[in-house]
């Protein structure tokens, strides 16, 4: 009987340890609105962007889920192809007819602050981030096989 209990206990421990192992580490997320979750890094990037906007006398931007969804598609494309590129921008623009869409992208910055600071150092990216034309934004990060982040931030007018 003790031998059977020992075998059951070992089997349960093995099964428990296997169920806890994951091939791909999920990114932690946070609820920004009821039923809306974004990764912590994306949430942090959006906060950093709004802090910089406030410091530069710009209005805060409002999170828009559709922008994050479109940004995620592009970040995933960049990570899969290991290419930082504004490729297919016109396709992203088609999701928002009659509205102005701005885009900034980044690769391999490990923190929200580092990502936003890099954008601020680029005149074109800075112009997009601090434009008073935009009212909404969405951010998405995807990781390549080497766990290097690719980030897309989209900005939209009303």
Tab-separated table of N, CA and C in Angstrom:
chain	number	residue	atom	x	y	z
A	1	UNK	N	0.822	-1.198	0.000
A	1	UNK	CA	0.000	0.000	0.000
A	1	UNK	C	0.868	1.264	0.000
A	2	UNK	N	1.931	1.270	0.847
A	2	UNK	CA	2.821	2.428	0.901
A	2	UNK	C	3.494	2.663	-0.454
A	3	UNK	N	3.832	1.564	-1.100
A	3	UNK	CA	4.481	1.662	-2.417
A	3	UNK	C	3.536	2.305	-3.428
A	4	UNK	N	2.263	1.957	-3.421
A	4	UNK	CA	1.267	2.524	-4.338
A	4	UNK	C	1.073	4.012	-4.052
A	5	UNK	N	0.972	4.380	-2.774
A	5	UNK	CA	0.823	5.799	-2.395
A	5	UNK	C	2.042	6.606	-2.832
A	6	UNK	N	3.227	6.007	-2.692
A	6	UNK	CA	4.454	6.679	-3.110
A	6	UNK	C	4.452	6.918	-4.621
A	7	UNK	N	4.037	5.912	-5.384
A	7	UNK	CA	3.973	6.034	-6.841
A	7	UNK	C	2.958	7.104	-7.243
A	8	UNK	N	1.805	7.122	-6.586
A	8	UNK	CA	0.779	8.135	-6.870
A	8	UNK	C	1.309	9.528	-6.539
A	9	UNK	N	1.976	9.671	-5.410
A	9	UNK	CA	2.516	10.975	-4.999
A	9	UNK	C	3.565	11.462	-5.999
A	10	UNK	N	4.456	10.582	-6.419
A	10	UNK	CA	5.497	10.958	-7.387
A	10	UNK	C	4.856	11.322	-8.724
A	11	UNK	N	3.864	10.539	-9.157
A	11	UNK	CA	3.160	10.828	-10.410
A	11	UNK	C	2.486	12.187	-10.355
A	12	UNK	N	1.831	12.471	-9.231
A	12	UNK	CA	1.182	13.782	-9.071
A	12	UNK	C	2.197	14.914	-9.093
A	13	UNK	N	3.336	14.726	-8.442
A	13	UNK	CA	4.376	15.766	-8.454
A	13	UNK	C	4.911	16.004	-9.858
A	14	UNK	N	5.143	14.941	-10.603
A	14	UNK	CA	5.634	15.067	-11.983
A	14	UNK	C	4.604	15.785	-12.841
A	15	UNK	N	3.335	15.370	-12.736
A	15	UNK	CA	2.283	16.020	-13.517
A	15	UNK	C	2.147	17.492	-13.151
A	16	UNK	N	2.233	17.783	-11.858
A	16	UNK	CA	2.135	19.179	-11.410
A	16	UNK	C	3.294	19.999	-11.949
A	17	UNK	N	4.497	19.452	-11.891
A	17	UNK	CA	5.646	20.214	-12.396
A	17	UNK	C	5.555	20.415	-13.903
A	18	UNK	N	5.072	19.408	-14.629
A	18	UNK	CA	4.909	19.556	-16.076
A	18	UNK	C	3.840	20.577	-16.422
A	19	UNK	N	2.772	20.612	-15.654
A	19	UNK	CA	1.707	21.569	-15.953
A	19	UNK	C	2.131	22.988	-15.659
A	20	UNK	N	3.116	23.165	-14.786
A	20	UNK	CA	3.595	24.511	-14.458
A	20	UNK	C	4.634	25.005	-15.451
A	21	UNK	N	5.252	24.094	-16.192
A	21	UNK	CA	6.239	24.506	-17.178
A	21	UNK	C	5.538	25.033	-18.408
A	22	UNK	N	6.099	26.111	-18.971
A	22	UNK	CA	5.537	26.696	-20.183
A	22	UNK	C	6.659	26.888	-21.181
A	23	UNK	N	6.371	26.605	-22.424
A	23	UNK	CA	7.380	26.794	-23.456
A	23	UNK	C	7.662	28.270	-23.679
A	24	UNK	N	6.655	29.077	-23.653
A	24	UNK	CA	6.802	30.507	-23.891
A	24	UNK	C	6.256	31.249	-22.684
A	25	UNK	N	7.081	32.090	-22.111
A	25	UNK	CA	6.672	32.831	-20.924
A	25	UNK	C	5.640	33.889	-21.323
A	26	UNK	N	4.431	33.821	-20.736
A	26	UNK	CA	3.435	34.837	-21.087
A	26	UNK	C	3.835	36.197	-20.515
A	27	UNK	N	3.506	37.227	-21.236
A	27	UNK	CA	3.796	38.569	-20.763
A	27	UNK	C	2.747	38.964	-19.736
A	28	UNK	N	3.188	39.503	-18.587
A	28	UNK	CA	2.198	39.942	-17.605
A	28	UNK	C	1.335	41.047	-18.205
A	29	UNK	N	0.096	41.098	-17.758
A	29	UNK	CA	-0.807	42.106	-18.310
A	29	UNK	C	-1.523	42.834	-17.188
A	30	UNK	N	-2.162	43.919	-17.567
A	30	UNK	CA	-2.892	44.744	-16.617
A	30	UNK	C	-4.188	45.186	-17.282
A	31	UNK	N	-5.253	45.272	-16.505
A	31	UNK	CA	-6.529	45.751	-17.042
A	31	UNK	C	-6.481	47.279	-17.102
A	32	UNK	N	-6.733	47.842	-18.287
A	32	UNK	CA	-6.771	49.297	-18.419
A	32	UNK	C	-8.206	49.801	-18.424
A	33	UNK	N	-9.102	48.968	-18.819
A	33	UNK	CA	-10.545	49.219	-18.774
A	33	UNK	C	-11.178	47.868	-18.463
A	34	UNK	N	-12.433	47.820	-18.052
A	34	UNK	CA	-13.047	46.505	-17.856
A	34	UNK	C	-12.923	45.655	-19.124
A	35	UNK	N	-12.488	44.434	-18.962
A	35	UNK	CA	-12.355	43.466	-20.065
A	35	UNK	C	-11.296	43.827	-21.102
A	36	UNK	N	-10.408	44.760	-20.789
A	36	UNK	CA	-9.336	45.120	-21.719
A	36	UNK	C	-8.008	44.962	-20.989
A	37	UNK	N	-7.149	44.117	-21.537
A	37	UNK	CA	-5.844	43.910	-20.939
A	37	UNK	C	-4.753	44.242	-21.951
A	38	UNK	N	-3.697	44.859	-21.460
A	38	UNK	CA	-2.496	45.082	-22.268
A	38	UNK	C	-1.309	44.618	-21.429
A	39	UNK	N	-0.198	44.330	-22.078
A	39	UNK	CA	0.979	43.881	-21.332
A	39	UNK	C	1.496	45.032	-20.473
A	40	UNK	N	2.209	44.675	-19.418
A	40	UNK	CA	2.783	45.702	-18.542
A	40	UNK	C	3.707	46.636	-19.311
A	41	UNK	N	4.517	46.073	-20.208
A	41	UNK	CA	5.445	46.928	-20.955
A	41	UNK	C	4.684	47.906	-21.838
A	42	UNK	N	3.622	47.468	-22.476
A	42	UNK	CA	2.847	48.368	-23.328
A	42	UNK	C	2.148	49.436	-22.488
A	43	UNK	N	1.616	49.029	-21.356
A	43	UNK	CA	0.981	49.982	-20.440
A	43	UNK	C	2.009	51.017	-19.966
A	44	UNK	N	3.209	50.537	-19.627
A	44	UNK	CA	4.272	51.440	-19.169
A	44	UNK	C	4.696	52.402	-20.279
A	45	UNK	N	4.776	51.915	-21.509
A	45	UNK	CA	5.134	52.784	-22.635
A	45	UNK	C	4.066	53.865	-22.816
A	46	UNK	N	2.801	53.477	-22.737
A	46	UNK	CA	1.728	54.477	-22.875
A	46	UNK	C	1.805	55.510	-21.758
A	47	UNK	N	2.106	55.061	-20.541
A	47	UNK	CA	2.263	56.017	-19.437
A	47	UNK	C	3.426	56.958	-19.687
A	48	UNK	N	4.556	56.415	-20.137
A	48	UNK	CA	5.733	57.254	-20.432
A	48	UNK	C	5.413	58.284	-21.511
A	49	UNK	N	4.697	57.858	-22.547
A	49	UNK	CA	4.321	58.785	-23.615
A	49	UNK	C	3.472	59.916	-23.048
A	50	UNK	N	2.488	59.587	-22.223
A	50	UNK	CA	1.628	60.632	-21.659
A	50	UNK	C	2.378	61.542	-20.697
A	51	UNK	N	3.335	61.005	-19.962
A	51	UNK	CA	4.158	61.855	-19.082
A	51	UNK	C	4.941	62.861	-19.919
A	52	UNK	N	5.562	62.377	-20.987
A	52	UNK	CA	6.334	63.258	-21.873
A	52	UNK	C	5.412	64.296	-22.518
A	53	UNK	N	4.223	63.895	-22.894
A	53	UNK	CA	3.266	64.840	-23.493
A	53	UNK	C	2.900	65.930	-22.478
A	54	UNK	N	2.643	65.541	-21.249
A	54	UNK	CA	2.319	66.543	-20.221
A	54	UNK	C	3.483	67.507	-20.003
A	55	UNK	N	4.689	66.967	-19.978
A	55	UNK	CA	5.881	67.804	-19.797
A	55	UNK	C	6.074	68.778	-20.955
A	56	UNK	N	5.474	68.483	-22.092
A	56	UNK	CA	5.594	69.337	-23.278
A	56	UNK	C	4.289	70.050	-23.623
A	57	UNK	N	3.442	70.221	-22.619
A	57	UNK	CA	2.177	70.957	-22.755
A	57	UNK	C	1.255	70.396	-23.834
A	58	UNK	N	1.219	69.083	-23.940
A	58	UNK	CA	0.301	68.404	-24.866
A	58	UNK	C	-0.773	67.702	-24.043
A	59	UNK	N	-1.937	67.522	-24.634
A	59	UNK	CA	-3.005	66.786	-23.963
A	59	UNK	C	-2.633	65.316	-23.824
A	60	UNK	N	-3.210	64.682	-22.810
A	60	UNK	CA	-3.039	63.244	-22.650
A	60	UNK	C	-3.744	62.524	-23.788
A	61	UNK	N	-3.198	61.402	-24.182
A	61	UNK	CA	-3.830	60.569	-25.196
A	61	UNK	C	-4.690	59.519	-24.507
A	62	UNK	N	-5.740	59.095	-25.184
A	62	UNK	CA	-6.651	58.081	-24.671
A	62	UNK	C	-6.365	56.753	-25.348
A	63	UNK	N	-6.322	55.692	-24.545
A	63	UNK	CA	-6.108	54.348	-25.058
A	63	UNK	C	-7.248	53.951	-25.989
A	64	UNK	N	-6.901	53.330	-27.110
A	64	UNK	CA	-7.900	52.824	-28.055
A	64	UNK	C	-7.510	51.395	-28.417
A	65	UNK	N	-8.368	50.439	-28.068
A	65	UNK	CA	-8.068	49.020	-28.262
A	65	UNK	C	-7.791	48.680	-29.724
A	66	UNK	N	-8.562	49.250	-30.641
A	66	UNK	CA	-8.367	48.942	-32.060
A	66	UNK	C	-6.962	49.323	-32.526
A	67	UNK	N	-6.431	50.416	-32.006
A	67	UNK	CA	-5.061	50.810	-32.359
A	67	UNK	C	-4.056	49.780	-31.837
A	68	UNK	N	-4.284	49.314	-30.616
A	68	UNK	CA	-3.392	48.308	-30.053
A	68	UNK	C	-3.459	47.019	-30.861
A	69	UNK	N	-4.648	46.639	-31.318
A	69	UNK	CA	-4.782	45.424	-32.136
A	69	UNK	C	-4.003	45.556	-33.438
A	70	UNK	N	-4.123	46.703	-34.092
A	70	UNK	CA	-3.410	46.927	-35.357
A	70	UNK	C	-1.905	47.004	-35.097
A	71	UNK	N	-1.513	47.662	-34.008
A	71	UNK	CA	-0.090	47.739	-33.641
A	71	UNK	C	0.461	46.338	-33.365
A	72	UNK	N	-0.327	45.494	-32.721
A	72	UNK	CA	0.116	44.131	-32.414
A	72	UNK	C	0.389	43.334	-33.683
A	73	UNK	N	-0.462	43.502	-34.677
A	73	UNK	CA	-0.255	42.804	-35.949
A	73	UNK	C	1.086	43.210	-36.550
A	74	UNK	N	1.389	44.507	-36.503
A	74	UNK	CA	2.653	44.974	-37.082
A	74	UNK	C	3.854	44.532	-36.237
A	75	UNK	N	3.747	44.630	-34.926
A	75	UNK	CA	4.859	44.191	-34.065
A	75	UNK	C	5.132	42.703	-34.264
A	76	UNK	N	4.081	41.915	-34.383
A	76	UNK	CA	4.260	40.479	-34.638
A	76	UNK	C	4.931	40.233	-35.981
A	77	UNK	N	4.548	41.010	-36.994
A	77	UNK	CA	5.173	40.885	-38.309
A	77	UNK	C	6.671	41.200	-38.204
A	78	UNK	N	6.998	42.305	-37.512
A	78	UNK	CA	8.412	42.686	-37.374
A	78	UNK	C	9.195	41.607	-36.631
A	79	UNK	N	8.645	41.092	-35.524
A	79	UNK	CA	9.343	40.077	-34.734
A	79	UNK	C	9.527	38.790	-35.530
A	80	UNK	N	8.503	38.381	-36.254
A	80	UNK	CA	8.576	37.160	-37.056
A	80	UNK	C	9.614	37.289	-38.163
A	81	UNK	N	9.644	38.462	-38.796
A	81	UNK	CA	10.576	38.698	-39.901
A	81	UNK	C	11.910	39.270	-39.448
A	82	UNK	N	12.027	39.547	-38.141
A	82	UNK	CA	13.227	40.146	-37.557
A	82	UNK	C	13.670	41.365	-38.363
A	83	UNK	N	12.704	42.250	-38.579
A	83	UNK	CA	12.944	43.431	-39.405
A	83	UNK	C	12.155	44.605	-38.827
A	84	UNK	N	12.859	45.643	-38.440
A	84	UNK	CA	12.185	46.846	-37.959
A	84	UNK	C	11.905	47.724	-39.169
A	85	UNK	N	10.626	47.898	-39.472
A	85	UNK	CA	10.258	48.539	-40.719
A	85	UNK	C	8.830	49.067	-40.622
A	86	UNK	N	8.566	50.155	-41.318
A	86	UNK	CA	7.200	50.690	-41.405
A	86	UNK	C	6.426	50.019	-42.550
A	87	UNK	N	6.884	48.853	-42.944
A	87	UNK	CA	6.288	48.083	-44.029
A	87	UNK	C	4.775	47.943	-43.815
A	88	UNK	N	4.015	48.077	-44.876
A	88	UNK	CA	2.551	47.945	-44.872
A	88	UNK	C	1.848	49.052	-44.080
A	89	UNK	N	2.491	50.196	-43.930
A	89	UNK	CA	1.851	51.310	-43.216
A	89	UNK	C	0.509	51.679	-43.850
A	90	UNK	N	0.449	51.697	-45.171
A	90	UNK	CA	-0.810	52.077	-45.832
A	90	UNK	C	-1.930	51.097	-45.503
A	91	UNK	N	-1.581	49.833	-45.247
A	91	UNK	CA	-2.595	48.848	-44.836
A	91	UNK	C	-3.122	49.180	-43.442
A	92	UNK	N	-2.244	49.620	-42.548
A	92	UNK	CA	-2.686	50.009	-41.204
A	92	UNK	C	-3.559	51.258	-41.282
A	93	UNK	N	-3.193	52.169	-42.154
A	93	UNK	CA	-3.968	53.402	-42.315
A	93	UNK	C	-5.395	53.108	-42.787
A	94	UNK	N	-5.568	52.063	-43.585
A	94	UNK	CA	-6.895	51.717	-44.110
A	94	UNK	C	-7.894	51.354	-43.005
A	95	UNK	N	-7.392	50.970	-41.849
A	95	UNK	CA	-8.275	50.644	-40.722
A	95	UNK	C	-8.959	51.900	-40.171
A	96	UNK	N	-8.406	53.063	-40.493
A	96	UNK	CA	-8.896	54.316	-39.930
A	96	UNK	C	-9.100	55.360	-41.028
A	97	UNK	N	-10.029	55.099	-41.949
A	97	UNK	CA	-10.249	56.062	-43.035
A	97	UNK	C	-10.716	57.400	-42.467
A	98	UNK	N	-10.354	58.446	-43.129
A	98	UNK	CA	-10.751	59.806	-42.730
A	98	UNK	C	-10.063	60.280	-41.463
A	99	UNK	N	-9.097	59.532	-40.962
A	99	UNK	CA	-8.378	59.952	-39.768
A	99	UNK	C	-6.884	59.926	-40.050
A	100	UNK	N	-6.160	60.771	-39.336
A	100	UNK	CA	-4.704	60.824	-39.483
A	100	UNK	C	-4.082	59.809	-38.533
A	101	UNK	N	-3.208	58.952	-39.050
A	101	UNK	CA	-2.555	57.912	-38.260
A	101	UNK	C	-1.061	58.176	-38.217
A	102	UNK	N	-0.517	58.229	-37.002
A	102	UNK	CA	0.928	58.359	-36.820
A	102	UNK	C	1.481	57.053	-36.280
A	103	UNK	N	2.747	56.788	-36.579
A	103	UNK	CA	3.347	55.517	-36.159
A	103	UNK	C	4.792	55.737	-35.760
A	104	UNK	N	5.181	55.107	-34.651
A	104	UNK	CA	6.592	55.032	-34.263
A	104	UNK	C	6.880	53.579	-33.927
A	105	UNK	N	8.087	53.132	-34.248
A	105	UNK	CA	8.471	51.753	-33.984
A	105	UNK	C	9.826	51.734	-33.288
A	106	UNK	N	10.099	50.636	-32.584
A	106	UNK	CA	11.381	50.496	-31.881
A	106	UNK	C	11.765	49.025	-31.838
A	107	UNK	N	13.054	48.796	-31.623
A	107	UNK	CA	13.571	47.435	-31.541
A	107	UNK	C	14.615	47.332	-30.440
A	108	UNK	N	14.449	46.336	-29.604
A	108	UNK	CA	15.450	45.897	-28.625
A	108	UNK	C	15.693	46.858	-27.468
A	109	UNK	N	14.748	47.696	-27.147
A	109	UNK	CA	14.834	48.498	-25.930
A	109	UNK	C	14.105	47.725	-24.845
A	110	UNK	N	14.728	47.534	-23.695
A	110	UNK	CA	14.208	46.633	-22.661
A	110	UNK	C	13.246	47.283	-21.677
A	111	UNK	N	13.176	48.611	-21.660
A	111	UNK	CA	12.262	49.270	-20.726
A	111	UNK	C	11.401	50.286	-21.472
A	112	UNK	N	10.298	50.631	-20.851
A	112	UNK	CA	9.416	51.643	-21.439
A	112	UNK	C	10.154	52.969	-21.563
A	113	UNK	N	10.872	53.334	-20.526
A	113	UNK	CA	11.585	54.614	-20.542
A	113	UNK	C	12.628	54.645	-21.656
A	114	UNK	N	13.384	53.579	-21.815
A	114	UNK	CA	14.411	53.528	-22.872
A	114	UNK	C	13.771	53.644	-24.251
A	115	UNK	N	12.636	52.999	-24.426
A	115	UNK	CA	11.929	53.059	-25.708
A	115	UNK	C	11.490	54.479	-26.017
A	116	UNK	N	10.831	55.103	-25.073
A	116	UNK	CA	10.310	56.468	-25.287
A	116	UNK	C	11.456	57.465	-25.434
A	117	UNK	N	12.512	57.312	-24.657
A	117	UNK	CA	13.657	58.222	-24.779
A	117	UNK	C	14.312	58.107	-26.156
A	118	UNK	N	14.374	56.903	-26.695
A	118	UNK	CA	14.925	56.729	-28.048
A	118	UNK	C	14.049	57.447	-29.062
A	119	UNK	N	12.742	57.337	-28.922
A	119	UNK	CA	11.832	58.041	-29.835
A	119	UNK	C	12.008	59.549	-29.719
A	120	UNK	N	12.213	60.025	-28.516
A	120	UNK	CA	12.387	61.472	-28.323
A	120	UNK	C	13.664	61.985	-28.993
A	121	UNK	N	14.671	61.142	-29.115
A	121	UNK	CA	15.933	61.542	-29.744
A	121	UNK	C	15.837	61.601	-31.266
A	122	UNK	N	14.798	60.993	-31.815
A	122	UNK	CA	14.594	61.008	-33.259
A	122	UNK	C	13.601	62.127	-33.587
A	123	UNK	N	14.022	63.134	-34.371
A	123	UNK	CA	13.118	64.262	-34.661
A	123	UNK	C	11.755	63.838	-35.219
A	124	UNK	N	11.724	62.877	-36.121
A	124	UNK	CA	10.441	62.459	-36.707
A	124	UNK	C	9.569	61.726	-35.696
A	125	UNK	N	10.178	60.858	-34.904
A	125	UNK	CA	9.406	60.146	-33.886
A	125	UNK	C	8.912	61.117	-32.815
A	126	UNK	N	9.778	62.034	-32.438
A	126	UNK	CA	9.394	63.039	-31.432
A	126	UNK	C	8.203	63.863	-31.925
A	127	UNK	N	8.256	64.241	-33.184
A	127	UNK	CA	7.174	65.029	-33.774
A	127	UNK	C	5.839	64.278	-33.707
A	128	UNK	N	5.877	62.990	-34.012
A	128	UNK	CA	4.649	62.185	-33.951
A	128	UNK	C	4.157	62.089	-32.509
A	129	UNK	N	5.049	61.744	-31.588
A	129	UNK	CA	4.643	61.555	-30.190
A	129	UNK	C	4.089	62.820	-29.551
A	130	UNK	N	4.617	63.961	-29.942
A	130	UNK	CA	4.211	65.216	-29.296
A	130	UNK	C	3.239	66.040	-30.136
A	131	UNK	N	2.749	65.459	-31.212
A	131	UNK	CA	1.802	66.192	-32.052
A	131	UNK	C	0.492	66.424	-31.294
A	132	UNK	N	0.021	67.658	-31.367
A	132	UNK	CA	-1.244	68.002	-30.711
A	132	UNK	C	-2.444	67.586	-31.557
A	133	UNK	N	-2.183	67.035	-32.747
A	133	UNK	CA	-3.265	66.556	-33.618
A	133	UNK	C	-3.882	65.276	-33.091
A	134	UNK	N	-3.096	64.480	-32.378
A	134	UNK	CA	-3.552	63.150	-31.983
A	134	UNK	C	-4.328	63.163	-30.672
A	135	UNK	N	-5.321	62.280	-30.592
A	135	UNK	CA	-6.158	62.141	-29.404
A	135	UNK	C	-6.098	60.740	-28.800
A	136	UNK	N	-5.763	59.750	-29.622
A	136	UNK	CA	-5.794	58.353	-29.196
A	136	UNK	C	-4.463	57.676	-29.489
A	137	UNK	N	-4.209	56.596	-28.755
A	137	UNK	CA	-3.027	55.804	-29.045
A	137	UNK	C	-3.221	54.362	-28.616
A	138	UNK	N	-2.351	53.519	-29.164
A	138	UNK	CA	-2.288	52.110	-28.804
A	138	UNK	C	-0.867	51.631	-29.018
A	139	UNK	N	-0.426	50.724	-28.177
A	139	UNK	CA	0.953	50.232	-28.235
A	139	UNK	C	0.934	48.714	-28.134
A	140	UNK	N	1.836	48.077	-28.874
A	140	UNK	CA	1.967	46.623	-28.770
A	140	UNK	C	3.422	46.217	-28.947
A	141	UNK	N	3.836	45.262	-28.144
A	141	UNK	CA	5.191	44.721	-28.196
A	141	UNK	C	5.119	43.234	-28.528
A	142	UNK	N	5.991	42.792	-29.426
A	142	UNK	CA	6.123	41.376	-29.751
A	142	UNK	C	7.599	41.014	-29.640
A	143	UNK	N	7.867	39.750	-29.372
A	143	UNK	CA	9.241	39.299	-29.162
A	143	UNK	C	9.631	38.275	-30.215
A	144	UNK	N	10.876	38.396	-30.702
A	144	UNK	CA	11.365	37.418	-31.670
A	144	UNK	C	11.875	36.178	-30.935
A	145	UNK	N	12.439	35.245	-31.668
A	145	UNK	CA	12.898	33.980	-31.082
A	145	UNK	C	14.011	34.184	-30.049
A	146	UNK	N	14.752	35.277	-30.153
A	146	UNK	CA	15.811	35.585	-29.195
A	146	UNK	C	15.302	36.467	-28.041
A	147	UNK	N	13.992	36.614	-27.962
A	147	UNK	CA	13.334	37.405	-26.918
A	147	UNK	C	13.678	38.898	-26.998
A	148	UNK	N	13.911	39.380	-28.201
A	148	UNK	CA	14.150	40.808	-28.405
A	148	UNK	C	12.841	41.486	-28.763
A	149	UNK	N	12.529	42.599	-28.094
A	149	UNK	CA	11.230	43.244	-28.314
A	149	UNK	C	11.181	44.133	-29.558
A	150	UNK	N	10.057	44.063	-30.235
A	150	UNK	CA	9.707	44.949	-31.338
A	150	UNK	C	8.440	45.682	-30.902
A	151	UNK	N	8.476	47.013	-30.956
A	151	UNK	CA	7.363	47.824	-30.455
A	151	UNK	C	6.782	48.673	-31.568
A	152	UNK	N	5.459	48.731	-31.617
A	152	UNK	CA	4.749	49.648	-32.510
A	152	UNK	C	3.809	50.474	-31.650
A	153	UNK	N	3.876	51.794	-31.832
A	153	UNK	CA	2.918	52.710	-31.195
A	153	UNK	C	2.200	53.458	-32.299
A	154	UNK	N	0.875	53.452	-32.228
A	154	UNK	CA	0.053	54.158	-33.216
A	154	UNK	C	-0.695	55.289	-32.553
A	155	UNK	N	-0.821	56.386	-33.274
A	155	UNK	CA	-1.486	57.596	-32.789
A	155	UNK	C	-2.576	57.975	-33.781
A	156	UNK	N	-3.714	58.449	-33.279
A	156	UNK	CA	-4.850	58.690	-34.160
A	156	UNK	C	-5.585	59.967	-33.768
A	157	UNK	N	-6.087	60.666	-34.794
A	157	UNK	CA	-6.921	61.836	-34.566
A	157	UNK	C	-8.359	61.391	-34.301
A	158	UNK	N	-9.184	62.329	-33.867
A	158	UNK	CA	-10.616	62.009	-33.631
A	158	UNK	C	-11.323	61.768	-34.946
